Amino acid sequence: KAGVTQTPRYLIKTRGQQVTLSCSPISGHRSVSWYQQTPGQGLQFLFEYFSETQRNKGNFPGRFSGRQFSNSRSEMNVSTLELGDSALYLCASSLRPSTGSYNSPLHFGNGTRLTVT
Amino acid sequence: DAKTTQPPSMDCAEGRAANLPCNHSTISGNEYVYWYRQIHSQGPQYIIHGLKNNETNEMASLIITEDRKSSTLILPHATLRDTAVYYCIVRVPGGGSARQLTFGSGTQLTVLP
């Protein structure tokens, strides 16, 4: 079974630009979560989607947005990029959403390394 | 989510068992223990999880103490490819709120040839 696929693998953008990152979950997984990982802050939750609906959102500004399509693929968008947005952006999929008593683990992709100059 | 404490680094000889400890003394009754690892430049990889019974899968074994205040991840025959940062997380599945999976500093396991 193919794992979580994230594209592109690397991206270089300049301040003020916007960027769209893509995530294809494991087949059958309907929940997709996005995380930002930096050396200083570690792993931080961005948002989670299940059945095309945003279920949860972390503490990031409105410049960070996402969506999920009917085939469970997800995209996240960052507008008006800032230098501090340079990070590894990780997507994770799971069978079940975060709410409820499910204990299905998260399966991560290898991330998109975004560098903002 | 309960806080976890892990040693910052460990070494293990190739072919030997790697035993990675995790303290979670404030764990509550409905919190699971999850283990992930992250190899440099890759995304975190799920390893195993459990509630109170010992668990084993093709990758590792998880031993949880009877009082659930600590656990040990065991890689039975470590290989060079097991060199990674290992994260122990305790949390309520779902928890009814944001899936704010938080990784601490983890343990850097280095498998030596």
Short mmCIF file of C-alpha atoms in Angstrom, two decimals, chain A:
data_model
loop_
_atom_site.label_atom_id
_atom_site.label_comp_id
_atom_site.label_asym_id
_atom_site.label_seq_id
_atom_site.Cartn_x
_atom_site.Cartn_y
_atom_site.Cartn_z
CA LYS A 1 0.00 0.00 0.00
CA ALA A 2 1.44 3.37 -0.99
CA GLY A 3 2.23 5.79 1.83
CA VAL A 4 1.35 9.43 2.22
CA THR A 5 2.65 11.41 -0.74
CA GLN A 6 3.54 15.06 -0.49
CA THR A 7 4.49 17.31 -3.36
CA PRO A 8 6.67 19.13 -4.03
CA ARG A 9 9.51 17.83 -1.91
CA TYR A 10 11.37 21.14 -1.88
CA LEU A 11 10.23 24.67 -2.58
CA ILE A 12 11.93 28.04 -2.55
CA LYS A 13 9.79 31.17 -2.48
CA THR A 14 10.33 34.84 -1.76
CA ARG A 15 8.61 36.94 0.85
CA GLY A 16 5.13 38.06 -0.11
CA GLN A 17 4.49 35.18 -2.48
CA GLN A 18 1.99 32.44 -1.85
CA VAL A 19 2.44 28.70 -2.00
CA THR A 20 0.25 25.61 -2.33
CA LEU A 21 1.35 22.24 -1.00
CA SER A 22 -0.30 18.96 -1.87
CA CYS A 23 -0.91 15.77 0.08
CA SER A 24 -2.30 12.43 -1.05
CA PRO A 25 -3.25 10.24 1.90
CA ILE A 26 -2.97 6.49 2.18
CA SER A 27 -5.75 4.82 0.24
CA GLY A 28 -8.81 4.49 2.47
CA HIS A 29 -7.72 7.15 4.92
CA ARG A 30 -10.19 9.98 5.15
CA SER A 31 -8.52 12.16 7.76
CA VAL A 32 -5.65 14.45 6.80
CA SER A 33 -3.73 16.63 9.22
CA TRP A 34 -1.08 19.23 8.51
CA TYR A 35 1.90 20.12 10.71
CA GLN A 36 4.72 22.60 10.62
CA GLN A 37 8.09 21.44 11.92
CA THR A 38 10.93 23.80 12.73
CA PRO A 39 14.08 23.27 14.81
CA GLY A 40 13.00 25.89 17.33
CA GLN A 41 9.29 25.13 17.71
CA GLY A 42 9.25 21.43 16.97
CA LEU A 43 6.08 19.95 15.51
CA GLN A 44 3.06 22.24 15.50
CA PHE A 45 -0.46 21.35 14.44
CA LEU A 46 -1.97 23.41 11.64
CA PHE A 47 -5.33 21.84 10.85
CA GLU A 48 -7.18 18.63 10.22
CA TYR A 49 -9.72 17.67 7.59
CA PHE A 50 -12.13 14.80 7.47
CA SER A 51 -14.67 14.23 4.70
CA GLU A 52 -13.86 17.59 3.15
CA THR A 53 -14.60 19.44 6.40
CA GLN A 54 -12.09 21.17 8.60
CA ARG A 55 -12.39 19.47 11.96
CA ASN A 56 -9.75 21.24 13.98
CA LYS A 57 -7.41 24.16 13.64
CA GLY A 58 -4.22 25.08 15.42
CA ASN A 59 -2.95 28.50 16.41
CA PHE A 60 -1.74 29.80 13.09
CA PRO A 61 -2.71 33.04 11.36
CA GLY A 62 -5.32 33.15 8.65
CA ARG A 63 -2.58 33.20 6.01
CA PHE A 64 -2.50 29.44 6.48
CA SER A 65 -5.47 27.68 4.95
CA GLY A 66 -6.32 24.28 3.63
CA ARG A 67 -8.91 22.19 1.95
CA GLN A 68 -9.74 18.58 1.28
CA PHE A 69 -11.23 17.11 -1.85
CA SER A 70 -13.77 14.35 -2.28
CA ASN A 71 -10.98 11.84 -2.95
CA SER A 72 -9.43 12.80 0.43
CA ARG A 73 -6.47 14.53 -1.16
CA SER A 74 -5.64 17.76 0.60
CA GLU A 75 -3.90 21.01 -0.12
CA MET A 76 -2.62 23.72 2.14
CA ASN A 77 -1.99 27.27 1.10
CA VAL A 78 0.17 29.93 2.68
CA SER A 79 -0.33 33.46 1.44
CA THR A 80 1.93 36.48 1.88
CA LEU A 81 4.90 34.35 2.86
CA GLU A 82 7.19 35.50 5.65
CA LEU A 83 10.74 34.44 6.41
CA GLY A 84 9.47 32.67 9.52
CA ASP A 85 7.34 30.37 7.40
CA SER A 86 10.46 28.49 6.35
CA ALA A 87 9.89 25.01 7.69
CA LEU A 88 9.19 21.39 6.94
CA TYR A 89 5.46 21.01 6.30
CA LEU A 90 4.17 17.56 7.10
CA CYS A 91 0.95 15.91 6.15
CA ALA A 92 -0.41 12.93 8.04
CA SER A 93 -3.33 10.69 7.29
CA SER A 94 -5.34 8.34 9.44
CA LEU A 95 -8.41 6.18 9.14
CA ARG A 96 -10.44 8.15 11.62
CA PRO A 97 -10.69 11.80 12.59
CA SER A 98 -9.30 13.25 15.77
CA THR A 99 -12.63 13.51 17.54
CA GLY A 100 -14.11 10.51 19.20
CA SER A 101 -12.43 7.61 20.87
CA TYR A 102 -10.51 6.32 17.89
CA ASN A 103 -6.88 5.44 18.40
CA SER A 104 -5.87 5.10 14.80
CA PRO A 105 -2.30 6.36 14.51
CA LEU A 106 -1.07 9.02 12.15
CA HIS A 107 0.96 8.12 9.09
CA PHE A 108 3.19 10.93 7.91
CA GLY A 109 4.53 11.84 4.52
CA ASN A 110 8.13 12.97 4.07
CA GLY A 111 7.09 16.57 3.98
CA THR A 112 7.66 19.61 1.84
CA ARG A 113 10.72 21.65 2.76
CA LEU A 114 9.74 25.30 2.21
CA THR A 115 12.41 27.98 2.20
CA VAL A 116 11.34 31.60 2.12
CA THR A 117 13.99 34.10 1.09
#
